[in-house]
Structures are given as C-alpha cells and as structure tokens.
mmCIF file of C-alpha atoms in Angstrom:
data_model
loop_
_atom_site.group_PDB
_atom_site.id
_atom_site.type_symbol
_atom_site.label_atom_id
_atom_site.label_comp_id
_atom_site.label_asym_id
_atom_site.label_seq_id
_atom_site.Cartn_x
_atom_site.Cartn_y
_atom_site.Cartn_z
ATOM 1 C CA UNK A 1 -33.533 -46.410 -22.178
ATOM 2 C CA UNK A 2 -33.290 -49.772 -20.388
ATOM 3 C CA UNK A 3 -33.263 -50.246 -16.709
ATOM 4 C CA UNK A 4 -29.420 -50.536 -16.494
ATOM 5 C CA UNK A 5 -28.942 -47.403 -18.642
ATOM 6 C CA UNK A 6 -31.482 -45.603 -16.507
ATOM 7 C CA UNK A 7 -29.665 -46.452 -13.267
ATOM 8 C CA UNK A 8 -26.318 -45.450 -14.779
ATOM 9 C CA UNK A 9 -27.816 -42.072 -15.805
ATOM 10 C CA UNK A 10 -29.336 -41.469 -12.382
ATOM 11 C CA UNK A 11 -25.938 -42.367 -10.838
ATOM 12 C CA UNK A 12 -24.120 -39.932 -13.144
ATOM 13 C CA UNK A 13 -26.603 -37.149 -12.239
ATOM 14 C CA UNK A 14 -26.168 -37.883 -8.591
ATOM 15 C CA UNK A 15 -22.343 -37.802 -8.967
ATOM 16 C CA UNK A 16 -22.529 -34.414 -10.842
ATOM 17 C CA UNK A 17 -24.826 -32.847 -8.060
ATOM 18 C CA UNK A 18 -22.535 -34.048 -5.413
ATOM 19 C CA UNK A 19 -19.372 -32.512 -7.156
ATOM 20 C CA UNK A 20 -21.303 -29.301 -7.784
ATOM 21 C CA UNK A 21 -22.240 -29.148 -4.001
ATOM 22 C CA UNK A 22 -18.525 -29.793 -3.121
ATOM 23 C CA UNK A 23 -17.494 -26.889 -5.424
ATOM 24 C CA UNK A 24 -20.119 -24.716 -4.014
ATOM 25 C CA UNK A 25 -19.018 -25.492 -0.467
ATOM 26 C CA UNK A 26 -15.398 -24.987 -1.408
ATOM 27 C CA UNK A 27 -16.078 -21.541 -2.908
ATOM 28 C CA UNK A 28 -18.079 -20.406 0.028
ATOM 29 C CA UNK A 29 -15.148 -21.569 2.436
ATOM 30 C CA UNK A 30 -12.741 -19.734 0.214
ATOM 31 C CA UNK A 31 -14.919 -16.460 0.556
ATOM 32 C CA UNK A 32 -15.044 -16.853 4.237
ATOM 33 C CA UNK A 33 -11.366 -17.002 4.378
ATOM 34 C CA UNK A 34 -11.019 -13.801 2.400
ATOM 35 C CA UNK A 35 -10.049 -10.762 4.632
ATOM 36 C CA UNK A 36 -12.841 -8.283 4.932
ATOM 37 C CA UNK A 37 -12.428 -4.658 3.584
ATOM 38 C CA UNK A 38 -12.133 -3.471 7.202
ATOM 39 C CA UNK A 39 -9.400 -6.002 7.967
ATOM 40 C CA UNK A 40 -7.533 -5.015 4.684
ATOM 41 C CA UNK A 41 -7.854 -1.342 5.550
ATOM 42 C CA UNK A 42 -5.890 -1.708 8.698
ATOM 43 C CA UNK A 43 -2.996 -2.842 6.770
ATOM 44 C CA UNK A 44 -3.232 -0.279 4.078
ATOM 45 C CA UNK A 45 -3.862 2.532 6.573
ATOM 46 C CA UNK A 46 -0.755 1.471 8.571
ATOM 47 C CA UNK A 47 1.443 1.667 5.645
ATOM 48 C CA UNK A 48 -0.038 4.977 4.472
ATOM 49 C CA UNK A 49 0.336 6.442 8.015
ATOM 50 C CA UNK A 50 4.003 5.159 8.097
ATOM 51 C CA UNK A 51 4.809 6.668 4.684
ATOM 52 C CA UNK A 52 3.267 10.028 5.577
ATOM 53 C CA UNK A 53 5.168 10.018 8.704
ATOM 54 C CA UNK A 54 8.453 9.373 6.748
ATOM 55 C CA UNK A 55 7.582 12.186 4.309
ATOM 56 C CA UNK A 56 6.890 14.601 7.181
ATOM 57 C CA UNK A 57 10.172 13.654 9.002
ATOM 58 C CA UNK A 58 12.100 14.229 5.744
ATOM 59 C CA UNK A 59 10.314 17.555 5.203
ATOM 60 C CA UNK A 60 11.471 18.592 8.623
ATOM 61 C CA UNK A 61 14.981 17.290 8.037
ATOM 62 C CA UNK A 62 15.362 19.069 4.727
ATOM 63 C CA UNK A 63 14.223 22.349 6.201
ATOM 64 C CA UNK A 64 16.652 22.049 9.073
ATOM 65 C CA UNK A 65 19.613 21.004 7.198
ATOM 66 C CA UNK A 66 19.061 22.117 3.642
ATOM 67 C CA UNK A 67 17.715 25.719 3.946
ATOM 68 C CA UNK A 68 20.127 26.733 1.210
ATOM 69 C CA UNK A 69 18.560 24.420 -1.273
ATOM 70 C CA UNK A 70 15.182 26.233 -1.756
ATOM 71 C CA UNK A 71 13.920 23.840 -4.473
ATOM 72 C CA UNK A 72 14.625 20.778 -2.328
ATOM 73 C CA UNK A 73 12.828 22.351 0.596
ATOM 74 C CA UNK A 74 9.815 23.124 -1.581
ATOM 75 C CA UNK A 75 9.678 19.614 -3.131
ATOM 76 C CA UNK A 76 10.093 17.863 0.234
ATOM 77 C CA UNK A 77 7.191 19.984 1.646
ATOM 78 C CA UNK A 78 5.067 19.331 -1.388
ATOM 79 C CA UNK A 79 5.746 15.550 -1.128
ATOM 80 C CA UNK A 80 4.806 15.524 2.627
ATOM 81 C CA UNK A 81 1.629 17.400 1.802
ATOM 82 C CA UNK A 82 0.694 14.947 -0.842
ATOM 83 C CA UNK A 83 1.342 12.054 1.585
ATOM 84 C CA UNK A 84 -0.779 13.725 4.271
ATOM 85 C CA UNK A 85 -3.542 14.165 1.726
ATOM 86 C CA UNK A 86 -3.516 10.547 0.819
ATOM 87 C CA UNK A 87 -3.733 9.542 4.406
ATOM 88 C CA UNK A 88 -6.536 12.031 4.976
ATOM 89 C CA UNK A 89 -8.432 10.761 1.977
ATOM 90 C CA UNK A 90 -8.150 7.201 3.302
ATOM 91 C CA UNK A 91 -9.239 7.996 6.826
ATOM 92 C CA UNK A 92 -12.314 9.903 5.586
ATOM 93 C CA UNK A 93 -13.793 7.198 3.381
ATOM 94 C CA UNK A 94 -15.473 3.922 3.936
ATOM 95 C CA UNK A 95 -13.107 0.811 3.797
ATOM 96 C CA UNK A 96 -12.436 -0.037 0.171
ATOM 97 C CA UNK A 97 -9.294 -2.345 -0.489
ATOM 98 C CA UNK A 98 -8.788 -0.783 -3.939
ATOM 99 C CA UNK A 99 -9.015 2.735 -2.959
ATOM 100 C CA UNK A 100 -7.221 2.176 0.324
ATOM 101 C CA UNK A 101 -4.319 0.605 -1.361
ATOM 102 C CA UNK A 102 -4.116 3.449 -3.793
ATOM 103 C CA UNK A 103 -3.784 5.898 -0.972
ATOM 104 C CA UNK A 104 -1.064 3.735 0.556
ATOM 105 C CA UNK A 105 0.548 3.666 -2.741
ATOM 106 C CA UNK A 106 0.520 7.447 -3.197
ATOM 107 C CA UNK A 107 1.766 8.081 0.318
ATOM 108 C CA UNK A 108 4.760 5.785 -0.352
ATOM 109 C CA UNK A 109 5.508 7.449 -3.715
ATOM 110 C CA UNK A 110 5.448 10.877 -2.032
ATOM 111 C CA UNK A 111 7.773 9.670 0.715
ATOM 112 C CA UNK A 112 10.126 8.374 -2.051
ATOM 113 C CA UNK A 113 10.156 11.736 -3.580
ATOM 114 C CA UNK A 114 10.795 13.319 -0.278
ATOM 115 C CA UNK A 115 13.761 10.883 0.211
ATOM 116 C CA UNK A 116 15.381 11.942 -2.928
ATOM 117 C CA UNK A 117 15.473 15.432 -1.623
ATOM 118 C CA UNK A 118 16.985 14.061 1.512
ATOM 119 C CA UNK A 119 19.747 12.568 -0.393
ATOM 120 C CA UNK A 120 20.192 15.755 -2.511
ATOM 121 C CA UNK A 121 21.154 17.734 0.581
ATOM 122 C CA UNK A 122 23.158 15.076 2.218
ATOM 123 C CA UNK A 123 26.745 15.822 3.202
ATOM 124 C CA UNK A 124 29.465 13.799 1.647
ATOM 125 C CA UNK A 125 30.048 11.640 4.662
ATOM 126 C CA UNK A 126 26.410 10.682 4.698
ATOM 127 C CA UNK A 127 26.310 9.617 1.116
ATOM 128 C CA UNK A 128 26.141 5.862 1.682
ATOM 129 C CA UNK A 129 23.356 5.698 4.326
ATOM 130 C CA UNK A 130 21.378 8.219 2.499
ATOM 131 C CA UNK A 131 21.692 6.350 -0.719
ATOM 132 C CA UNK A 132 20.593 3.097 0.972
ATOM 133 C CA UNK A 133 17.617 5.055 2.539
ATOM 134 C CA UNK A 134 16.647 6.463 -0.750
ATOM 135 C CA UNK A 135 16.766 2.947 -2.379
ATOM 136 C CA UNK A 136 14.641 1.535 0.384
ATOM 137 C CA UNK A 137 11.963 4.220 -0.034
ATOM 138 C CA UNK A 138 11.844 3.507 -3.750
ATOM 139 C CA UNK A 139 11.515 -0.192 -2.902
ATOM 140 C CA UNK A 140 8.613 0.627 -0.608
ATOM 141 C CA UNK A 141 7.023 2.681 -3.186
ATOM 142 C CA UNK A 142 7.261 -0.134 -5.874
ATOM 143 C CA UNK A 143 5.923 -2.667 -3.450
ATOM 144 C CA UNK A 144 2.939 -0.418 -2.568
ATOM 145 C CA UNK A 145 2.329 0.127 -6.218
ATOM 146 C CA UNK A 146 2.423 -3.718 -6.822
ATOM 147 C CA UNK A 147 -0.195 -4.297 -4.097
ATOM 148 C CA UNK A 148 -2.443 -1.627 -5.490
ATOM 149 C CA UNK A 149 -2.002 -2.866 -9.113
ATOM 150 C CA UNK A 150 -4.663 -3.806 -11.470
ATOM 151 C CA UNK A 151 -5.888 -7.279 -10.835
ATOM 152 C CA UNK A 152 -4.973 -7.212 -7.161
ATOM 153 C CA UNK A 153 -6.631 -3.996 -5.918
ATOM 154 C CA UNK A 154 -5.364 -4.202 -2.468
ATOM 155 C CA UNK A 155 -6.581 -7.744 -1.878
ATOM 156 C CA UNK A 156 -3.613 -9.839 -2.527
ATOM 157 C CA UNK A 157 -2.232 -10.950 0.873
ATOM 158 C CA UNK A 158 1.116 -11.834 -0.361
ATOM 159 C CA UNK A 159 1.796 -8.484 -2.100
ATOM 160 C CA UNK A 160 0.300 -6.564 0.893
ATOM 161 C CA UNK A 161 2.713 -8.449 3.084
ATOM 162 C CA UNK A 162 5.701 -7.602 0.786
ATOM 163 C CA UNK A 163 4.508 -3.876 0.953
ATOM 164 C CA UNK A 164 4.372 -3.988 4.623
ATOM 165 C CA UNK A 165 7.876 -5.474 4.883
ATOM 166 C CA UNK A 166 9.264 -2.842 2.424
ATOM 167 C CA UNK A 167 7.701 -0.063 4.318
ATOM 168 C CA UNK A 168 9.290 -1.334 7.500
ATOM 169 C CA UNK A 169 12.589 -1.503 5.818
ATOM 170 C CA UNK A 170 12.271 2.098 4.449
ATOM 171 C CA UNK A 171 11.632 3.252 7.996
ATOM 172 C CA UNK A 172 14.673 1.440 9.335
ATOM 173 C CA UNK A 173 16.842 2.843 6.635
ATOM 174 C CA UNK A 174 15.557 6.420 7.128
ATOM 175 C CA UNK A 175 16.523 6.031 10.872
ATOM 176 C CA UNK A 176 20.059 4.822 9.827
ATOM 177 C CA UNK A 177 20.283 7.941 7.578
ATOM 178 C CA UNK A 178 19.277 10.211 10.366
ATOM 179 C CA UNK A 179 16.167 11.373 8.594
ATOM 180 C CA UNK A 180 13.936 9.951 11.274
ATOM 181 C CA UNK A 181 14.844 10.225 14.898
ATOM 182 C CA UNK A 182 12.891 7.585 17.046
ATOM 183 C CA UNK A 183 10.809 9.261 19.757
ATOM 184 C CA UNK A 184 11.167 12.746 18.061
ATOM 185 C CA UNK A 185 7.786 14.603 17.471
ATOM 186 C CA UNK A 186 7.664 15.822 14.092
ATOM 187 C CA UNK A 187 5.442 18.794 13.330
ATOM 188 C CA UNK A 188 2.239 17.675 11.604
ATOM 189 C CA UNK A 189 1.851 18.564 7.874
ATOM 190 C CA UNK A 190 -1.188 20.551 6.800
ATOM 191 C CA UNK A 191 -2.883 18.865 3.959
ATOM 192 C CA UNK A 192 -3.931 22.210 2.287
ATOM 193 C CA UNK A 193 -6.300 22.347 -0.531
ATOM 194 C CA UNK A 194 -6.487 19.205 -2.539
ATOM 195 C CA UNK A 195 -5.741 20.178 -6.119
ATOM 196 C CA UNK A 196 -7.362 18.265 -9.062
ATOM 197 C CA UNK A 197 -3.956 16.906 -9.933
ATOM 198 C CA UNK A 198 -3.684 15.170 -6.458
ATOM 199 C CA UNK A 199 -7.252 13.978 -6.750
ATOM 200 C CA UNK A 200 -6.616 12.626 -10.113
ATOM 201 C CA UNK A 201 -3.469 10.913 -8.784
ATOM 202 C CA UNK A 202 -5.436 9.307 -6.144
ATOM 203 C CA UNK A 203 -8.152 8.195 -8.748
ATOM 204 C CA UNK A 204 -10.820 10.176 -6.859
#
C-alpha cells in the first residue's frame, strides 16, 4: 500500500468511526427520550381506573334499573368484578408497560361487556344514547387492545394516546346515556377470589 492509499484508508476508517459514534449518540438520545416504565404506568393505570369505574357504575345502574333481568345483573356484576381485579393486579405489581397495558386492556374489555348489559335493559326512548355509549365502550376496548398488542407492549405513545382519547369518549358517552352520574359515589366493587380464568386472561 503506497502512502496515498494508506492516507485514504486511514481517512475511511476515521469516517466510519465518526459515523458509528454519531449512531451511538443518536441511539442513546432516543433511549433517553423513551418514557420510563413508571411514566407509562401512570397512563395505563389512569385508563384502567377509569374503565373499572365505568364498569362499577354500570353494575350499579343495571342493578337499579334492570332487576327483572337477572342474567344482565349477574353479567354486569361479573364484568365489574373482572375490571376491579385487573386494576388491583396493576396496583399490586411493579411498573411493567406490557403487563400494565394488559390490565388496562382487560378493564376496558370488562367495561365494554358491562355496557352491553346496560344497553340490554335500556328503555325504548334511551335506545340511541345507549347504543352510542355501547359503541364508544367497544371503541375504548379495541383501542386499549391495540395499545397492549404484540410488538407494542404498552410502549407506543401514539397508540397509548389513542386509547386514552377513546377511554375519555367512552366516559362521556356513558354520562350521556345516564350510566354515569358525575359526582355520584358508586359503591366499590369487591374483587373477590381471582379465578384461574381471570389470571389467564390477564396473562399472569
């Protein structure tokens, strides 16, 4: 290798080293921008708590207005209990975006099931708002499932934001349907014994 080639080789190596250093710095900067597990938990926990509250309110609503529908009362109570269990599991564990998002997903799914019972007992003149509320609850459930889906595991900020917006929309629709009364204290739902089926659903 002559002197010119040697200089060119050294320059090439220096350039590659510089580019590698830039890539490393960019990767570190990206890692620093990623929300921590604790920060992500706040969002997942808020959605899980909101969904569990929706399910509890619906359970109370169905008990008060649909006593003649024994099956609907039982299913609404079961859904509220599952949502409460999902929230309890989240609060008892260390922050883990994947697990936390699954808990939020299952709370939203349970709230959607409770919403179907609310629609089932609705009077004819409440058909439209209850249908809209049920649709919004299903939307919140789907958005929560997407945020917790494989490949995202509760860390995708865009999907998390969509799930948060969908949950807020579900709350607003539930209020319009009369399922939730702002300011009303809804009796807490006992979590009961966590069945193997529920734990399997939560991937625990």
